[in-house]
XYZ file of C-alpha atoms in Angstrom:
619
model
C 10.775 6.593 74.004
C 10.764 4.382 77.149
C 6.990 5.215 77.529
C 6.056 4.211 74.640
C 4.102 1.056 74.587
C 5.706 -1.846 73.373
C 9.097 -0.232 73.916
C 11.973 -2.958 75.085
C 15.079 -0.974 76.895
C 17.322 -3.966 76.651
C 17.096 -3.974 72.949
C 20.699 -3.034 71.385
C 20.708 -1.301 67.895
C 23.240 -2.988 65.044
C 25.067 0.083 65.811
C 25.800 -0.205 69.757
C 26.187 -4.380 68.887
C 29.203 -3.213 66.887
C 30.869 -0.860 69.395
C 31.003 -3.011 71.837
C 32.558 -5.933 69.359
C 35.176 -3.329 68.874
C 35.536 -2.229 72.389
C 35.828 -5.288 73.199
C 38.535 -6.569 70.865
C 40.379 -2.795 72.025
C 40.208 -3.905 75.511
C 41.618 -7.718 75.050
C 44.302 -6.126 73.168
C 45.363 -3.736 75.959
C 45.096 -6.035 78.619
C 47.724 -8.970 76.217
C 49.949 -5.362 75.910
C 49.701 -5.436 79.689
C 47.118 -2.507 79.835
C 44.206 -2.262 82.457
C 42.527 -5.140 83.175
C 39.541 -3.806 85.109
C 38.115 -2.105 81.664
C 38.203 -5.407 80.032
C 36.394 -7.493 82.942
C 33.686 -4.199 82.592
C 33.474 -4.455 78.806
C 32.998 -8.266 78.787
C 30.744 -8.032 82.006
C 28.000 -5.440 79.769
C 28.092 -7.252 76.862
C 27.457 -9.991 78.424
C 24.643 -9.010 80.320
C 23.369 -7.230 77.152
C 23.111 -10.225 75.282
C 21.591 -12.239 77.930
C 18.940 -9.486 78.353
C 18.501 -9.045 74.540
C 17.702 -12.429 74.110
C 14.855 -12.536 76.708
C 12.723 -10.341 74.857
C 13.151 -10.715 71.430
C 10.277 -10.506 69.597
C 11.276 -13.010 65.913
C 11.203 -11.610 62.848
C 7.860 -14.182 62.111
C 4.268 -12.531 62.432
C 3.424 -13.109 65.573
C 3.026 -11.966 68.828
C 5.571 -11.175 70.856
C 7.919 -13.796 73.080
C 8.530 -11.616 76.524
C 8.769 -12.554 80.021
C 8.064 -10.848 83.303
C 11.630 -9.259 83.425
C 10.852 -7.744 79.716
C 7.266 -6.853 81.019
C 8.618 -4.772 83.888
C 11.437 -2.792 81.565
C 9.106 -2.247 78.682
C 5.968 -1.602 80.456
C 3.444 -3.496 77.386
C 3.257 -5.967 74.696
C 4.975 -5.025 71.284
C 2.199 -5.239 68.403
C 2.693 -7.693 65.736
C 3.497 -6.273 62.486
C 1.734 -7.420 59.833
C 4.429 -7.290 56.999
C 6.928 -9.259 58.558
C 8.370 -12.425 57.148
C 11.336 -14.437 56.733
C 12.317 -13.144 53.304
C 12.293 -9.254 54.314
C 13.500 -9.296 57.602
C 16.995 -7.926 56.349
C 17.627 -4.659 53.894
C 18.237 -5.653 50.514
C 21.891 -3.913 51.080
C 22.515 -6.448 54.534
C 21.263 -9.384 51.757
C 24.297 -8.249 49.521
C 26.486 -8.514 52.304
C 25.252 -11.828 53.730
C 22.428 -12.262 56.601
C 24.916 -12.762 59.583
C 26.933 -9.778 58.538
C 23.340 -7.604 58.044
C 22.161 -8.043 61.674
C 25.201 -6.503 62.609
C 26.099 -4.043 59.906
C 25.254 -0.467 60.692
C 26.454 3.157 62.263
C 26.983 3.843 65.862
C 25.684 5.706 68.031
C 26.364 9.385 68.504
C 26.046 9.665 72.073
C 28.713 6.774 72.382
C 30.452 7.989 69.979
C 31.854 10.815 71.941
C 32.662 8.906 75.640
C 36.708 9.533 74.829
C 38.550 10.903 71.900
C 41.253 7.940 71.676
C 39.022 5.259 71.512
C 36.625 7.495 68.844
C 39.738 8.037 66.952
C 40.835 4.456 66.689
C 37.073 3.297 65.910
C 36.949 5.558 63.164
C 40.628 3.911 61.650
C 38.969 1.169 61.797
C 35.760 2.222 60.064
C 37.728 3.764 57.277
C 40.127 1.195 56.428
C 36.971 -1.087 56.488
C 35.081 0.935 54.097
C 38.528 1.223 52.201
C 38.482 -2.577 51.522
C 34.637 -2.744 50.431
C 34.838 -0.242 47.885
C 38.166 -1.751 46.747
C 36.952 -5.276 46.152
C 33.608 -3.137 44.582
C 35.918 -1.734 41.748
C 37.629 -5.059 41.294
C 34.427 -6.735 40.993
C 33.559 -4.147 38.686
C 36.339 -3.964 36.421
C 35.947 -7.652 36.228
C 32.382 -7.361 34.924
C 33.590 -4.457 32.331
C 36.135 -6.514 30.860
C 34.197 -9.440 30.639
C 30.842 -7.839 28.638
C 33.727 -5.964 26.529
C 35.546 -9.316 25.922
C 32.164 -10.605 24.854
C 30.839 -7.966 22.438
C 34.553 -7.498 20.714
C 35.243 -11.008 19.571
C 38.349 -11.535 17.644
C 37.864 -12.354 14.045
C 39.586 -15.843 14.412
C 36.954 -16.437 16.919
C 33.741 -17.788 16.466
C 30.595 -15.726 17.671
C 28.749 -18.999 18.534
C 31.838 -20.910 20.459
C 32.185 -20.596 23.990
C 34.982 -22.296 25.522
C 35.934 -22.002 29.759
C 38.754 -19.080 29.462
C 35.923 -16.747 27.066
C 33.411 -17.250 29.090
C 34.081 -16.422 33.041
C 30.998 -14.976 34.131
C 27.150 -15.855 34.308
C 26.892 -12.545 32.539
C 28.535 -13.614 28.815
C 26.610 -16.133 28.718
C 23.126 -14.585 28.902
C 21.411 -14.630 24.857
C 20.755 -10.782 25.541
C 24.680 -10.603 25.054
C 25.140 -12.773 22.023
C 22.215 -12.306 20.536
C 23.047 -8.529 18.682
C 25.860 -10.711 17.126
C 24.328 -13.357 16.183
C 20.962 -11.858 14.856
C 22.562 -8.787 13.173
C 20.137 -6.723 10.909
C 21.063 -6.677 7.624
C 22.015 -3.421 6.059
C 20.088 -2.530 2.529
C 21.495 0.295 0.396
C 18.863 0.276 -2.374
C 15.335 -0.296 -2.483
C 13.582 -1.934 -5.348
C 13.452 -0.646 -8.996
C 9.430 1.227 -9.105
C 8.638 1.936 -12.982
C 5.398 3.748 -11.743
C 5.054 7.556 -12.045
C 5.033 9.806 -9.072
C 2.747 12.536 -8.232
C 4.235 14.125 -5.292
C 7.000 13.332 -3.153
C 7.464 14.196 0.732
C 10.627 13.886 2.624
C 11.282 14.414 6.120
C 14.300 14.563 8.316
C 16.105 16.103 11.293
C 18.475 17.436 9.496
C 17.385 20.786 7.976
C 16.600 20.130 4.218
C 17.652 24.035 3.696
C 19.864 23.282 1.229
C 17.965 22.301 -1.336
C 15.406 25.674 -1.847
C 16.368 28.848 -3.638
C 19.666 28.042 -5.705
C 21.848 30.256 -7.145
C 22.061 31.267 -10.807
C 25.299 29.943 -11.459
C 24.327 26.511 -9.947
C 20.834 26.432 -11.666
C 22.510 26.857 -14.983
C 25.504 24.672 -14.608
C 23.092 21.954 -13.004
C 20.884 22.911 -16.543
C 24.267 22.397 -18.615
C 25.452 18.636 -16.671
C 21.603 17.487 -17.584
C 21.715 18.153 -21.267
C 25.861 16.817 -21.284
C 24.852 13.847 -19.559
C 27.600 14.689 -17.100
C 27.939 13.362 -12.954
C 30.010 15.322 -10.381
C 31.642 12.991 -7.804
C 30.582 14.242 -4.636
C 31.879 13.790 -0.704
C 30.267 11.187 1.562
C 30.949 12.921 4.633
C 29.138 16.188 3.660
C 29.691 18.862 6.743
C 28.008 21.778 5.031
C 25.371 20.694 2.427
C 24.039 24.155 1.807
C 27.633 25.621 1.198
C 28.141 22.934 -0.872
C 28.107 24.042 -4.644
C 28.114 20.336 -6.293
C 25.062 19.334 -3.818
C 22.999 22.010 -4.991
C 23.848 21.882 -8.542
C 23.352 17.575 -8.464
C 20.119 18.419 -6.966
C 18.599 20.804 -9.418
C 20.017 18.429 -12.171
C 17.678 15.599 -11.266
C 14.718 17.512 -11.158
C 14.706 18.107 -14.868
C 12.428 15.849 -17.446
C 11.252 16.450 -21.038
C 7.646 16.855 -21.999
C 5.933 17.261 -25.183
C 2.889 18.924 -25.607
C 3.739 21.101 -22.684
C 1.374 24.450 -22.724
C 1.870 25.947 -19.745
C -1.724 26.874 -18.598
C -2.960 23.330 -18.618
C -0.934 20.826 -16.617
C -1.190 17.529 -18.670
C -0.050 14.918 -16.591
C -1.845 12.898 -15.284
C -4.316 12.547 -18.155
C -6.740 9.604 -17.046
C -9.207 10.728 -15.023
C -7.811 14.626 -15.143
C -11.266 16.429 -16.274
C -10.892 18.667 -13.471
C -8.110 19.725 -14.350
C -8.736 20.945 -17.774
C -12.422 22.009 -16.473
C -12.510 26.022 -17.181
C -9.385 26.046 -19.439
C -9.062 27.588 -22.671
C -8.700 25.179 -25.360
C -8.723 26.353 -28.471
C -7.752 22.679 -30.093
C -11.043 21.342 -29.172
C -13.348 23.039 -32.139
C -10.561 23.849 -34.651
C -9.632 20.854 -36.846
C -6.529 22.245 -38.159
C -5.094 23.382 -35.102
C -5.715 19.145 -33.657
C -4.152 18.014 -37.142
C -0.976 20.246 -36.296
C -0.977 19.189 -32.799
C -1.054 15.290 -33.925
C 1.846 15.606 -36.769
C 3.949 17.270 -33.898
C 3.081 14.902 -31.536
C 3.838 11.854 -34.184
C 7.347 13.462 -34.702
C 8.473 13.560 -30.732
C 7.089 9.971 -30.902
C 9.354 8.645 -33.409
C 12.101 10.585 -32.740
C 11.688 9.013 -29.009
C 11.645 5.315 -30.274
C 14.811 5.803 -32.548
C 16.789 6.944 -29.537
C 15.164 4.212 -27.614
C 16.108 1.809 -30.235
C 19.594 3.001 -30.169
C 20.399 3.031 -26.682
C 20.357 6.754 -25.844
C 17.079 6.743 -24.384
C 16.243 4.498 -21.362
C 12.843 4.590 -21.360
C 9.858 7.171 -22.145
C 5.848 6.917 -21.119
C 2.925 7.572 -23.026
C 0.208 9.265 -21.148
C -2.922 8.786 -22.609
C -6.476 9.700 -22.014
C -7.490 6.193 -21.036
C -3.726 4.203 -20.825
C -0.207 4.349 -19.853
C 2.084 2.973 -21.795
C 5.538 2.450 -20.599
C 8.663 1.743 -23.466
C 12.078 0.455 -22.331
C 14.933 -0.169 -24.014
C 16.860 -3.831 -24.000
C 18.956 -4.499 -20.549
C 16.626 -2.579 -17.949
C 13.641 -4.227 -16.135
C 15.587 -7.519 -16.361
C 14.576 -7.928 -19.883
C 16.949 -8.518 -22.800
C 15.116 -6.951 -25.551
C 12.977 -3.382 -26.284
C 9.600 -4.177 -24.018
C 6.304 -1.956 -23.608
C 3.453 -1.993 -21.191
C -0.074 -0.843 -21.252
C -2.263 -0.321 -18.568
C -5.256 -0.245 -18.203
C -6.375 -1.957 -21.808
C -10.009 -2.567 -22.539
C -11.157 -5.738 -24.952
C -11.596 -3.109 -27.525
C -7.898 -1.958 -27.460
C -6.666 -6.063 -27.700
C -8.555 -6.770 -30.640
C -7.667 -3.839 -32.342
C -4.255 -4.404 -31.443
C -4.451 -8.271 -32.813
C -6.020 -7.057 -35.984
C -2.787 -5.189 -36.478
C -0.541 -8.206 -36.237
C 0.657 -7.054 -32.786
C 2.004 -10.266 -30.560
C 1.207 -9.182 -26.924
C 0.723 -11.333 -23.298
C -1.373 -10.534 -20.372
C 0.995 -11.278 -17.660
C -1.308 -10.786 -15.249
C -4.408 -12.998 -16.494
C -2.168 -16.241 -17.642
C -0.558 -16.086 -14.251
C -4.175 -16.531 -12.716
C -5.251 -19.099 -15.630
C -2.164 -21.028 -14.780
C -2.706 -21.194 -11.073
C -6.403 -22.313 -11.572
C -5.085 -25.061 -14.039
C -2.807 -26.205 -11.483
C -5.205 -26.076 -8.835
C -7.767 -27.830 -11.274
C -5.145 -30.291 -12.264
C -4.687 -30.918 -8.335
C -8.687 -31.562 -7.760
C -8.725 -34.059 -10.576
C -5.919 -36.269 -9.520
C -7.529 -36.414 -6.105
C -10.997 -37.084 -7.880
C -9.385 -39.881 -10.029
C -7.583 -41.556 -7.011
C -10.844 -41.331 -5.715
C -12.851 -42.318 -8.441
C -10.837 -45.654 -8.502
C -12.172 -46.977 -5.150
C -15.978 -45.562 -5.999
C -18.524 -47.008 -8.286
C -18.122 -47.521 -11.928
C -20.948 -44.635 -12.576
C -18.153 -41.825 -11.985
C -15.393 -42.990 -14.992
C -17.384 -40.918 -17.224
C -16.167 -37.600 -15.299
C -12.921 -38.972 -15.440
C -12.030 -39.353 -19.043
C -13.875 -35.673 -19.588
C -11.461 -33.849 -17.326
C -8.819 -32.699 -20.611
C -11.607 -31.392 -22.850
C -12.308 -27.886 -23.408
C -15.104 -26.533 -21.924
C -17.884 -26.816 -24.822
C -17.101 -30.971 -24.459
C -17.275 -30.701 -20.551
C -20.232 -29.402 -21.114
C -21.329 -31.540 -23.831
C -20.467 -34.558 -21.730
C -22.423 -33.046 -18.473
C -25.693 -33.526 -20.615
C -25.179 -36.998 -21.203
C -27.859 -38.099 -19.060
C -30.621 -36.151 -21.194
C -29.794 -39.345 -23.754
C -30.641 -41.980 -20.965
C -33.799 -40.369 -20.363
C -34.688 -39.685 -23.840
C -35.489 -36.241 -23.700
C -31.927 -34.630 -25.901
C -33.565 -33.447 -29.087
C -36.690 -31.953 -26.762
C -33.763 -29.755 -24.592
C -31.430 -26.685 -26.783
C -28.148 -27.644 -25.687
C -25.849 -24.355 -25.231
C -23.797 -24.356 -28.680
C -20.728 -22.616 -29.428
C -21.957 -19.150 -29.634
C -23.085 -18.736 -26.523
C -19.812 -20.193 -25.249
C -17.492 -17.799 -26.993
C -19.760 -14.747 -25.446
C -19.082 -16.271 -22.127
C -15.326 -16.625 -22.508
C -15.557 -12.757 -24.008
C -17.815 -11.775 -20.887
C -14.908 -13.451 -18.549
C -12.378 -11.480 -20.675
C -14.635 -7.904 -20.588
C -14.609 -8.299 -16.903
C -10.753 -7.251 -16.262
C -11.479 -4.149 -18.731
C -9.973 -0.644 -17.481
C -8.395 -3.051 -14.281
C -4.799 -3.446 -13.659
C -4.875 -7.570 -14.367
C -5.772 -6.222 -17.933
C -1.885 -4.897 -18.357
C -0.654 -5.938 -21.852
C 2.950 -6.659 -22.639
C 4.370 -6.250 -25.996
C 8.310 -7.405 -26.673
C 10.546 -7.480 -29.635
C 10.002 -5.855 -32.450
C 6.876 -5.631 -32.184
C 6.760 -2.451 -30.263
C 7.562 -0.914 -33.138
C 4.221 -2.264 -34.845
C 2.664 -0.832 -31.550
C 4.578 2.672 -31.773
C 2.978 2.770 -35.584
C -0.568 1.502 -34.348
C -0.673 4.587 -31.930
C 0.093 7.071 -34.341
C -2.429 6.162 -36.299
C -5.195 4.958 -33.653
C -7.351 7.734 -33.533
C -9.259 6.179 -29.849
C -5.294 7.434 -28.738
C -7.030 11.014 -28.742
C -10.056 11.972 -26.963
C -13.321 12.566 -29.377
C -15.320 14.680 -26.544
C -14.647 16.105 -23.486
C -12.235 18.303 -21.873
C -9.128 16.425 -23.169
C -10.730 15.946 -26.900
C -8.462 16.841 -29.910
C -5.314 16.922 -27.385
C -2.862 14.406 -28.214
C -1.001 12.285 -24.889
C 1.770 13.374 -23.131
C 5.312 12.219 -23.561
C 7.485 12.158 -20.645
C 11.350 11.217 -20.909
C 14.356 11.669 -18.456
C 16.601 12.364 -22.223
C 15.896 15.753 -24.551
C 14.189 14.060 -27.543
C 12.626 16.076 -30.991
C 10.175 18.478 -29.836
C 10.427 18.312 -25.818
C 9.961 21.040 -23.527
C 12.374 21.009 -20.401
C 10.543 20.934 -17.524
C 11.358 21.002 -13.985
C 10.024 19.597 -10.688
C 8.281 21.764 -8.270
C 10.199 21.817 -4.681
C 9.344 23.121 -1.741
C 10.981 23.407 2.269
C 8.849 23.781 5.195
C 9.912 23.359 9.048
C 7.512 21.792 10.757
C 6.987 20.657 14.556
C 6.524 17.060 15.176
C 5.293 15.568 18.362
C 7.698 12.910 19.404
C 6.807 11.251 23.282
C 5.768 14.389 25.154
C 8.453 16.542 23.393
C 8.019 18.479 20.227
C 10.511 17.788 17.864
C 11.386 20.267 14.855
C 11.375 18.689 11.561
C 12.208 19.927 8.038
C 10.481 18.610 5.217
C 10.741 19.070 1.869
C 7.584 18.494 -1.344
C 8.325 17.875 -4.334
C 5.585 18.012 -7.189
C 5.269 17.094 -10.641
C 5.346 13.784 -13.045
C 8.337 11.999 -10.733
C 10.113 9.193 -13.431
C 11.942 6.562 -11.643
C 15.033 8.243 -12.460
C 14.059 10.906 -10.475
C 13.349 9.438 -7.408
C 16.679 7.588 -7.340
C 18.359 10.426 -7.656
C 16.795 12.521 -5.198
C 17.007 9.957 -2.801
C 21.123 9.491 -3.442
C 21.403 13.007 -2.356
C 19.491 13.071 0.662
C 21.488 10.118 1.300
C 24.695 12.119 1.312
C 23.218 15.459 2.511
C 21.146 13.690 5.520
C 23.501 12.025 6.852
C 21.884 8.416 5.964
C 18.534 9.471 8.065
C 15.382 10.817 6.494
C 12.155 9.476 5.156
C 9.830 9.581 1.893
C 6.012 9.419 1.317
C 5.766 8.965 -2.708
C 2.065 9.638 -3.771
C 1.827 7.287 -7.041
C -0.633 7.581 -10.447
C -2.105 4.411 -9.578
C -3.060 3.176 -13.108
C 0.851 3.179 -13.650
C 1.365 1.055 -10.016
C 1.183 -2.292 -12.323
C 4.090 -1.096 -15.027
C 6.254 -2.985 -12.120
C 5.405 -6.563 -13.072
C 7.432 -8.804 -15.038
C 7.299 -9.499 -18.686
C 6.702 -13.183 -20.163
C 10.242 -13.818 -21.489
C 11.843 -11.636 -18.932
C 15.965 -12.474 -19.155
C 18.914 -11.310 -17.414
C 19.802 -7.706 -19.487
C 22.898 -8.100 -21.152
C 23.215 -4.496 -23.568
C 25.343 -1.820 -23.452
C 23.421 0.730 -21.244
C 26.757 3.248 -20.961
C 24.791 5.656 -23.087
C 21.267 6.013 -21.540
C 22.684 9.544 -20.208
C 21.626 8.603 -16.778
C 23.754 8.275 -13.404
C 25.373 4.971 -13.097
C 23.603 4.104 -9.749
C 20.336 4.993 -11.499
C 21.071 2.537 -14.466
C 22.390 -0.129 -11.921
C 18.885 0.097 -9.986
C 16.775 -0.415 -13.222
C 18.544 -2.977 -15.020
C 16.956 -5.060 -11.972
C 13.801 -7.138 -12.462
C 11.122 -5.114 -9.612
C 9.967 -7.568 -7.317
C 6.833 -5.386 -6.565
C 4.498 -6.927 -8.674
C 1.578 -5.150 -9.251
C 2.398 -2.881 -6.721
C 4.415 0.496 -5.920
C 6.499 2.093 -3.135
C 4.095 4.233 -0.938
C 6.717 4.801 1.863
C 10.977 4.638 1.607
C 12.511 5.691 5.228
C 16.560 5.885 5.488
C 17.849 5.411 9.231
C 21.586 4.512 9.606
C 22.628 4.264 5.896
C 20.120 1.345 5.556
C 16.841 1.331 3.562
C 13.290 -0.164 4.668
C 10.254 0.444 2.354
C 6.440 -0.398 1.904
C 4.638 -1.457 -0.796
């Protein structure tokens, strides 16, 4: 190592610098005790000469080149390279910085071959090491316990206490006051335990979770038929929130097999008749033996005219919540007084064509388009909003413009009427046709043909007038299908209640574990599908067992009949439901949801996930 070029020989390691500190301080002790003096005089006599000669070739800790003399030229034997990486700011280990830069230079282990020169002074250096080391790590666990109490101090605030107030004996280290500390308390996420009411109809249903969904395949016949037997009695077991078993759980499976049941009628079980609009593939290569036979359609319609009465009566009386009429064309959606946040019986249809309205109007039925006065009204307002700034600014401008001004609250034939005025100043009216009322009305009923078979063309009927509109499809005959796959095949009636002439039906479901990829792991995930005309009652409770069953943690993809997405707007004299609703046969939770006014809009849930007890959705 002495060859080496650039080596110094009188350059002491941190190490040797601290032996002889302690040999040093040894040797002044024995010689007060009235030990030898001679080692002392030697001790002092090196070090001193070792710091003299360490000094004189010291290369600093600066890039640069190296600060030697002749003395340091003759020992070493070459000049020390400069390193290019050295600086000021990493001159010392970042574990000398913790322990301050005089202390650093110093710090550090000794040297073996010293080590050993005599066992009494080895065994007193190594006393002194440990009782040394003792202390640091003793003032490290203070320090720590310090830090632990304060961060717990700060994230457990007592309830007297404010989160926001700080005052000098809460707050005693930089630490608690950081915002990564306070802000979890401050900005706390807010837990939601129900999603919105969605009066749109389900296709299929997809849950996933972590927790195996086993549960809920292959039931028992004892808990099929007592889950059959709570349906029809209208009956609700109360059932554990901390479930530890779900599949040995009797109640669970049962509560599960009982909301998967709906009523139907027609239901033939070779043709699957929901959804109806747009469902020619479906019914392409069926038998239907309706479609030529008049008879046979005339029973089918009487039958069909029987569920649907018997279906409004209960409806009227408050043991039916609500039923749908699935059409060939339209959805219609009936609900009795107190849910959707209305206060009396309410029905939507969607999609409606300008046909359908007038016929319905030439029946005496009272409706609203929701949807297309909304828009009307904001284009008033935002008409009403041009004109006042055009009349502020017509003020200032030149007397040529008041004639706009005092035709802005005509109807459009005057506006324009009143645009042609200047065919009289030139002289030329009686050689020009002016557009006359005609034409004007087959504009408006172009403007109104344009929303036809669209989901602004929705159509809400109230009062007692759905009862005029339950009469007006019985005997519509555009209600059935004249050609085609569907014709002669009267629409489907689907209801979460038994009603005259319903079939009960149950949803399809269906397990699967599946492997997810999750980072660069593979996760296993079980999933369950569910298939089949989902009602709203349904979904809520299928997703208040999972709930339970999941532990608070899975997630839903709901596949929605889109022409029914819309059924979730509001009606026109939408009120805060008041009626008895103890009799709709549903769960209580279920009834509690859709007495709710949807804030969806023309919209529907396409996603519900569940982490933590807490609900997030998308639209």
């Amino acid at each position: 190592m002495s060859e080496e070029f650039g080596y110094s020989p009188s350059f002491k390691r941190p190490s040797e610098i601290m032996r002889m500190r302690r040999k040093r301080s040894r040797s002044e002790a024995f010689s007060k005790a009235g030990g030898v003096a001679d080692g002392t005089d030697q001790s002092a006599s090196l070090s001193s000469s070792s710091s003299s000669s360490s000094v004189v070739c010291v290369r600093p800790f600066l890039p640069g080149p190296l600060f030697f003399n002749t003395h340091c030229r003759s020992g070493g034997g070459g000049v020390k390279r400069r390193n290019p990486f050295a600086n000021i700011e990493n001159r010392h280990s970042p574990r000398k910085k913790c322990f301050g830069h005089d202390d650093g230079g110093e710090a550090g282990g000794q040297s073996r071959a010293e080590r050993r020169t005599t066992t009494s002074e080895g065994e007193v250096a190594t006393k002194s090491d440990d009782l040394a080391f003792l202390q640091l790590m003793e003032k490290i666990d203070l320090g720590r316990q310090e830090t632990r109490n304060s961060i717990q101090k700060c994230l457990s605030p007592s309830k007297n206490d404010s989160v926001f107030e700080e005052t000098e004996e809460d707050v005693k280290t930089p630490l608690q006051k950081s915002p990564q500390v306070i802000s979890p308390l401050s900005i706390a996420s807010p837990v939601c335990t129900e999603y919105p009411a969605d009066w749109s109809l389900k296709t299929r249903l997809l849950f996933t979770s972590s927790v195996s969904l086993s549960w809920s395949e292959q039931p028992k016949a004892q808990e099929e038929a007592l889950g059959l037997s709570q349906h029809c009695r209208a009956q609700f077991s109360t059932l554990p929130h901390n479930l530890q078993d779900p599949k040995s759980s009797t109640a669970l499976r049962c509560a599960f097999q009982q909301s998967l049941i709906y009523w139907q009628h027609p239901s033939l079980s070779w043709v699957p008749l929901f959804p109806r609009i747009n469902a020619e593939r479906s019914f392409a290569g069926k038998n239907t033996p309706w479609a030529h036979d008049a008879e046979l359609q005339r029973c089918l319609m009487s039958e069909w005219s029987t569920s649907l009465s018997s279906l409004y009566s209960l409806l009227k009386a408050r043991l039916c919540p609500y039923f749908y009429v699935c059409a060939h064309q339209y959805t219609v959606l009936f609900r009795a007084a107190g849910l959707g946040g209305s206060s009396s019986i309410n029905a939507l249809i969607s999609p409606t064509t300008r046909g359908l309205r007038e016929a319905m109007r030439t029946e005496g039925i009272e409706f609203s388009v929701p949807l297309m006065e909304q828009e009307r009204m904001g284009s008033k307002s935002r008409e009403q909003v041009i004109l006042c700034d055009e009349e502020q600014q017509q003020k200032d401008s030149l007397e040529h413009k008041e004639d706009r001004c005092c035709s802005d609250g005509c109807d459009e034939y005057e506006d324009r009427a009143s645009s042609l005025s200047w065919l009289e100043e030139m002289g030329v009216q009686d050689k020009i046709k002016k557009p006359d009322s005609i034409s004007i009305q087959l504009r408006e009923e172009g403007r109104a043909m344009s929303v036809d078979h669209k989901p602004e063309s929705v159509v809400c009927v109230e009062g007692p007038h759905t009862f005029t509109l339950v009469n007006f499809l019985i005997n519509c005959k555009t209600v059935v299908a004249a050609t085609g796959s569907q014709a002669g095949l009267p629409p489907t009636l689907l209801a979460p209640v038994p009603f005259r002439g319903a079939t009960m039906n149950s949803l399809k479901a269906r397990c699967l574990n599946v492997k997810s990829q999750v980072a660069s792991a593979y996760q296993n995930i079980s999933s369950m599908e569910i298939t089949g005309p989902v009602l709203p009652s349904s979904l809520h409770g299928i997703t208040t067992l999972l709930r339970l069953a999941q532990k608070g943690n899975f997630s839903a993809i709901l596949y929605t009949h889109a022409p029914t997405a819309v059924l979730n707007i509001h009606g026109t004299t939408c009120a805060s439901g008041s009626a008895d609703v103890s009799a709709f046969g549903l769960h209580p939770a279920s009834i509690k949801q859709l007495q709710q006014s949807s804030s969806l809009g023309k919209t529907a849930l396409t996603q519900i996930t569940m982490n933590n007890y807490s609900y997030t959705w998308k639209k």
